[in-house]
Amino acid sequence: MAGTPLARAERFVWLTARVLEQRRFAYHFLGAAAEPVEAALTAYLNEDSGYGHALEPDLRGPASQPLHTAHALRVLDSIGRCGGLRAERICRYLTNVATREGALPVIHPSQRGYPTAPFIPIVSDPPSELLATGPVVGLLHRNQVWHAWLFRATDFCWAAVEGLRKSHPYEIQAAVAFLDGVPDRSRAEEAADRLGRLVREQRLVVLDPDRSDEYPVAAGYAPGEYHHPHDYARVPGSLARRWFTDEEMDRSLDHLAREQQEDGGWPVRWRQWAPSTALEWRPVVTVEALRTLRAHGRVLR
């Protein structure tokens, strides 16, 4: 394996990653069991059944947060452990932090007083956000989790997705995560078709990586914080895969593969504000880049 993309990434992970990302890498690429991943994730779990302790590196401190909990759900989903009593307890936490509309804020006021990325504002009465709610609702539906909170949250997501007229890449990613998991497939396909047209019309995706500087960067994003087809269609079965031709998808995956750096890891493209966050994010990004490439049939060894 010496010199292969996977071998270089493995060395990077053992050199730099938190225990959680080390165990995730071992599960996804080395045939290790799921239990060690779950054990590492439990270290971030709080008594309120939410997750904290900088699981999402841009939010420091111990407080449970919707973003941390969404991150935990993605990890559990990736190892086939998103269900049962664990999911029920997580939904109980989500119910307690939901807004008046029954959806989730990006950040709960309990974060106040702890170091936080400057691009994530903390307010006393945070609004409902598709950015926070869509991925969680879609993932829970895909895992056939049912909870009273989900009904109102699902209604919120439908209204938010179908009401989108002007957006930005991360919000579109959240919408796709919702649509990929929600049970009403015909309605999801119709909404996804419209979003695909919106993404192209508003130039929210770089279709030619060699000409990325010709595309706009969304307001508030870091310089060069572009999104490519693979950022929307992380797996071939995603509704977002229909937005792109085979040629466009191949160019995108080629670009993702080329982004692997000399140390074996992938770069963080969004704005960095503290040394520790960049160090902790890169292994997370590296594991996800490898998973995306493999999902689309790229050979890593």
Coordinates of C-alpha atoms in Angstrom, one line a residue:
M1 CA 0.0 0.0 0.0
A2 CA 3.0 2.3 0.2
G3 CA 2.4 5.5 -1.7
T4 CA -1.3 4.8 -2.5
P5 CA -3.9 7.5 -1.6
L6 CA -5.2 5.3 1.2
A7 CA -1.8 4.5 2.6
R8 CA -0.9 8.2 2.7
A9 CA -4.2 9.1 4.3
E10 CA -3.8 6.3 6.9
R11 CA -0.4 7.7 7.9
F12 CA -1.9 11.2 8.1
V13 CA -4.8 10.0 10.3
W14 CA -2.5 8.1 12.8
L15 CA -0.3 11.2 13.0
T16 CA -2.9 13.9 13.5
A17 CA -6.5 12.6 14.2
R18 CA -8.5 12.4 17.3
V19 CA -9.4 8.9 18.6
L20 CA -12.8 9.2 17.0
E21 CA -11.5 9.8 13.5
Q22 CA -8.8 7.1 14.0
R23 CA -11.5 4.6 14.8
R24 CA -13.7 5.8 12.0
F25 CA -10.9 5.3 9.5
A26 CA -10.2 1.8 10.8
Y27 CA -13.9 0.9 10.5
H28 CA -14.4 2.3 7.0
F29 CA -11.1 1.3 5.4
L30 CA -9.3 -1.4 7.6
G31 CA -12.2 -3.7 8.4
A32 CA -12.4 -2.8 12.1
A33 CA -15.6 -3.2 14.2
A34 CA -18.2 -0.5 14.8
E35 CA -18.1 -0.8 18.6
P36 CA -14.8 1.2 19.0
V37 CA -16.3 4.0 16.9
E38 CA -19.3 4.1 19.1
A39 CA -17.2 4.0 22.3
A40 CA -15.1 7.0 21.1
L41 CA -18.3 8.9 20.2
T42 CA -19.7 8.4 23.7
A43 CA -17.0 10.5 25.1
Y44 CA -18.8 13.5 23.6
L45 CA -22.2 12.6 25.0
N46 CA -23.8 14.7 27.7
E47 CA -26.4 13.8 30.3
D48 CA -29.1 15.6 28.3
S49 CA -28.5 13.1 25.5
G50 CA -27.0 15.8 23.3
Y51 CA -23.4 15.9 22.2
G52 CA -20.8 18.6 23.0
H53 CA -17.1 18.9 23.9
A54 CA -16.1 20.3 20.4
L55 CA -17.3 17.2 18.5
E56 CA -17.9 19.8 15.8
P57 CA -14.5 21.5 16.1
D58 CA -15.7 25.1 15.4
L59 CA -17.8 25.0 18.7
R60 CA -15.6 24.6 21.7
G61 CA -16.6 23.8 25.2
P62 CA -18.8 21.1 26.8
A63 CA -22.3 22.4 26.0
S64 CA -24.6 20.2 23.9
Q65 CA -25.4 21.7 20.6
P66 CA -27.6 20.8 17.5
L67 CA -24.5 20.9 15.3
H68 CA -22.6 18.5 17.6
T69 CA -25.6 16.2 17.8
A70 CA -26.0 16.2 14.0
H71 CA -22.4 15.3 13.7
A72 CA -22.9 12.4 16.1
L73 CA -25.9 11.2 14.1
R74 CA -23.9 11.2 10.9
V75 CA -21.2 9.0 12.6
L76 CA -23.8 6.6 14.0
D77 CA -25.5 6.4 10.6
S78 CA -22.2 5.6 8.9
I79 CA -21.6 2.6 11.2
G80 CA -25.2 1.4 11.1
R81 CA -26.0 2.3 14.7
C82 CA -28.6 5.1 14.3
G83 CA -31.7 3.6 15.9
G84 CA -33.3 2.2 18.9
L85 CA -33.1 3.7 22.4
R86 CA -30.1 5.8 21.4
A87 CA -32.0 7.6 18.6
E88 CA -35.0 8.1 20.9
R89 CA -32.9 9.8 23.5
I90 CA -31.3 12.0 20.9
C91 CA -34.8 13.0 19.7
R92 CA -35.6 13.9 23.3
Y93 CA -32.7 16.3 23.3
L94 CA -33.7 17.8 19.9
T95 CA -37.2 18.3 21.2
N96 CA -35.9 20.3 24.2
V97 CA -33.7 22.6 22.0
A98 CA -36.2 23.0 19.2
T99 CA -37.5 26.5 18.3
R100 CA -41.2 27.5 18.4
E101 CA -41.6 26.1 14.9
G102 CA -40.4 22.8 16.1
A103 CA -37.1 23.0 14.1
L104 CA -33.5 23.4 15.1
P105 CA -31.3 26.5 15.5
V106 CA -27.8 26.4 14.2
I107 CA -26.5 27.2 17.6
H108 CA -28.3 27.2 21.0
P109 CA -27.6 30.0 23.5
S110 CA -26.0 27.6 25.9
Q111 CA -22.8 28.0 23.8
R112 CA -22.4 31.6 25.1
G113 CA -19.2 32.0 27.1
Y114 CA -17.3 29.3 25.2
P115 CA -15.0 29.9 22.3
T116 CA -16.9 29.8 19.0
A117 CA -16.2 30.4 15.4
P118 CA -16.9 34.1 14.6
F119 CA -19.0 33.2 11.6
I120 CA -21.5 31.4 13.8
P121 CA -23.4 34.1 15.8
I122 CA -24.9 33.3 19.1
V123 CA -28.3 35.0 19.8
S124 CA -30.7 34.7 22.7
D125 CA -33.7 33.7 20.6
P126 CA -32.2 31.8 17.6
P127 CA -34.4 31.2 14.5
S128 CA -35.2 27.8 12.9
E129 CA -32.7 26.9 10.3
L130 CA -32.9 24.5 7.4
L131 CA -29.1 24.3 7.7
A132 CA -29.3 22.6 11.1
T133 CA -32.7 20.8 10.7
G134 CA -32.6 19.3 7.2
P135 CA -29.7 16.9 7.7
V136 CA -30.9 15.6 11.0
V137 CA -34.5 15.0 9.8
G138 CA -33.4 13.4 6.6
L139 CA -31.0 11.0 8.4
L140 CA -33.6 10.0 11.0
H141 CA -36.2 9.3 8.3
R142 CA -33.7 7.2 6.4
N143 CA -33.1 5.1 9.5
Q144 CA -36.8 4.8 10.0
V145 CA -36.7 6.6 13.3
W146 CA -40.1 7.9 14.4
H147 CA -40.6 10.5 17.1
A148 CA -43.2 13.1 17.8
W149 CA -40.7 15.9 17.2
L150 CA -40.1 14.7 13.7
F151 CA -43.5 15.6 12.5
R152 CA -43.2 19.3 13.0
A153 CA -39.6 19.3 12.0
T154 CA -40.4 17.6 8.7
D155 CA -43.2 20.1 8.0
F156 CA -40.7 22.9 8.6
C157 CA -38.1 21.4 6.2
W158 CA -40.7 20.9 3.5
A159 CA -41.7 24.5 3.7
A160 CA -38.1 25.7 3.8
V161 CA -37.0 23.6 0.9
E162 CA -40.0 24.4 -1.3
G163 CA -39.7 28.1 -0.5
L164 CA -36.0 28.4 -1.5
R165 CA -35.5 31.1 -4.1
K166 CA -32.0 32.3 -3.4
S167 CA -29.6 30.2 -1.4
H168 CA -26.0 29.3 -0.7
P169 CA -24.1 26.0 -1.0
Y170 CA -24.3 24.8 2.6
E171 CA -28.1 25.4 2.7
I172 CA -28.4 23.4 -0.5
Q173 CA -26.4 20.6 1.0
A174 CA -28.8 20.6 4.0
A175 CA -31.8 20.5 1.6
V176 CA -30.3 17.6 -0.3
A177 CA -29.7 15.7 3.0
F178 CA -33.4 16.1 3.9
L179 CA -34.6 15.2 0.4
D180 CA -32.4 12.1 0.2
G181 CA -34.0 10.7 3.4
V182 CA -37.6 11.9 3.6
P183 CA -40.3 9.2 2.8
D184 CA -42.3 11.0 0.2
R185 CA -40.1 10.2 -2.7
S186 CA -42.1 11.7 -5.5
R187 CA -42.3 15.1 -3.7
A188 CA -38.6 14.9 -2.9
E189 CA -37.7 14.2 -6.6
E190 CA -39.8 17.2 -7.7
A191 CA -38.2 19.5 -5.1
A192 CA -34.7 18.2 -6.0
D193 CA -35.2 18.9 -9.7
R194 CA -36.1 22.5 -8.9
L195 CA -33.1 22.8 -6.6
G196 CA -30.8 21.5 -9.3
R197 CA -31.9 24.2 -11.7
L198 CA -31.5 26.8 -8.9
V199 CA -27.9 25.6 -8.3
R200 CA -27.0 26.0 -11.9
E201 CA -28.8 29.3 -12.4
Q202 CA -27.2 30.9 -9.3
R203 CA -23.8 29.3 -10.1
L204 CA -23.5 27.6 -6.7
V205 CA -21.4 24.8 -8.2
V206 CA -18.1 24.8 -9.9
L207 CA -18.5 22.6 -13.0
D208 CA -15.0 23.1 -14.3
P209 CA -12.3 23.0 -11.5
D210 CA -9.7 24.5 -13.9
R211 CA -11.8 27.7 -14.2
S212 CA -13.0 28.0 -10.6
D213 CA -11.9 31.6 -10.3
E214 CA -14.7 32.4 -12.8
Y215 CA -17.3 31.4 -10.3
P216 CA -18.6 33.6 -7.4
V217 CA -17.9 32.8 -3.8
A218 CA -21.0 33.0 -1.6
A219 CA -21.3 36.0 0.8
G220 CA -19.5 35.3 4.1
Y221 CA -17.5 32.4 2.7
A222 CA -13.7 32.2 2.7
P223 CA -11.8 33.0 -0.5
G224 CA -11.7 29.9 -2.6
E225 CA -14.5 28.2 -0.6
Y226 CA -16.1 26.7 -3.7
H227 CA -18.5 23.8 -4.0
H228 CA -18.3 21.0 -6.6
P229 CA -20.7 18.3 -7.8
H230 CA -19.3 15.8 -5.3
D231 CA -20.1 18.2 -2.4
Y232 CA -23.8 17.9 -3.2
A233 CA -23.8 14.2 -4.5
R234 CA -21.6 12.5 -2.0
V235 CA -23.1 9.1 -3.0
P236 CA -24.3 8.0 -6.4
G237 CA -27.8 7.4 -5.0
S238 CA -28.3 11.0 -4.0
L239 CA -31.0 13.0 -5.8
A240 CA -28.3 15.6 -6.4
R241 CA -26.4 13.2 -8.7
R242 CA -29.1 13.8 -11.3
W243 CA -28.0 17.4 -11.5
F244 CA -24.7 16.6 -13.2
T245 CA -23.6 14.8 -16.3
D246 CA -21.1 11.9 -16.1
E247 CA -18.4 14.2 -17.4
E248 CA -19.1 16.9 -14.8
M249 CA -19.1 14.3 -12.0
D250 CA -15.8 12.7 -13.3
R251 CA -14.1 16.2 -13.4
S252 CA -15.3 16.8 -9.9
L253 CA -14.0 13.5 -8.5
D254 CA -10.7 14.0 -10.3
H255 CA -10.4 17.4 -8.6
L256 CA -11.3 15.8 -5.2
A257 CA -8.6 13.2 -5.6
R258 CA -6.0 15.8 -6.6
E259 CA -6.7 17.8 -3.5
Q260 CA -5.0 15.2 -1.3
Q261 CA -1.9 17.0 0.0
E262 CA 1.7 15.9 0.5
D263 CA 1.1 14.8 4.1
G264 CA -1.8 12.5 3.0
G265 CA -4.7 14.6 4.3
W266 CA -7.2 16.8 2.6
P267 CA -7.4 20.6 3.1
V268 CA -10.1 22.5 5.0
R269 CA -11.6 25.1 2.6
W270 CA -13.8 27.1 4.9
R271 CA -12.5 30.0 7.1
Q272 CA -10.1 29.0 9.9
W273 CA -10.0 31.0 13.1
A274 CA -7.9 29.0 15.6
P275 CA -5.0 26.5 15.2
S276 CA -6.7 23.7 17.0
T277 CA -9.8 23.8 14.8
A278 CA -7.8 23.4 11.6
L279 CA -5.9 20.4 13.1
E280 CA -9.1 18.7 14.2
W281 CA -11.1 19.3 11.1
R282 CA -8.6 18.0 8.6
P283 CA -8.9 14.3 9.6
V284 CA -12.7 14.6 9.5
V285 CA -12.5 16.1 6.0
T286 CA -10.0 13.4 5.0
V287 CA -12.2 10.5 6.1
E288 CA -15.2 12.0 4.2
A289 CA -13.2 12.7 1.1
L290 CA -12.1 9.0 1.0
R291 CA -15.7 7.8 1.6
T292 CA -16.9 10.0 -1.2
L293 CA -14.3 8.8 -3.7
R294 CA -14.9 5.2 -2.8
A295 CA -18.7 5.6 -3.0
H296 CA -18.3 6.8 -6.6
G297 CA -16.1 3.8 -7.5
R298 CA -12.7 5.4 -7.3
V299 CA -9.9 3.0 -6.5
L300 CA -8.0 4.1 -3.3
R301 CA -5.4 1.4 -3.0

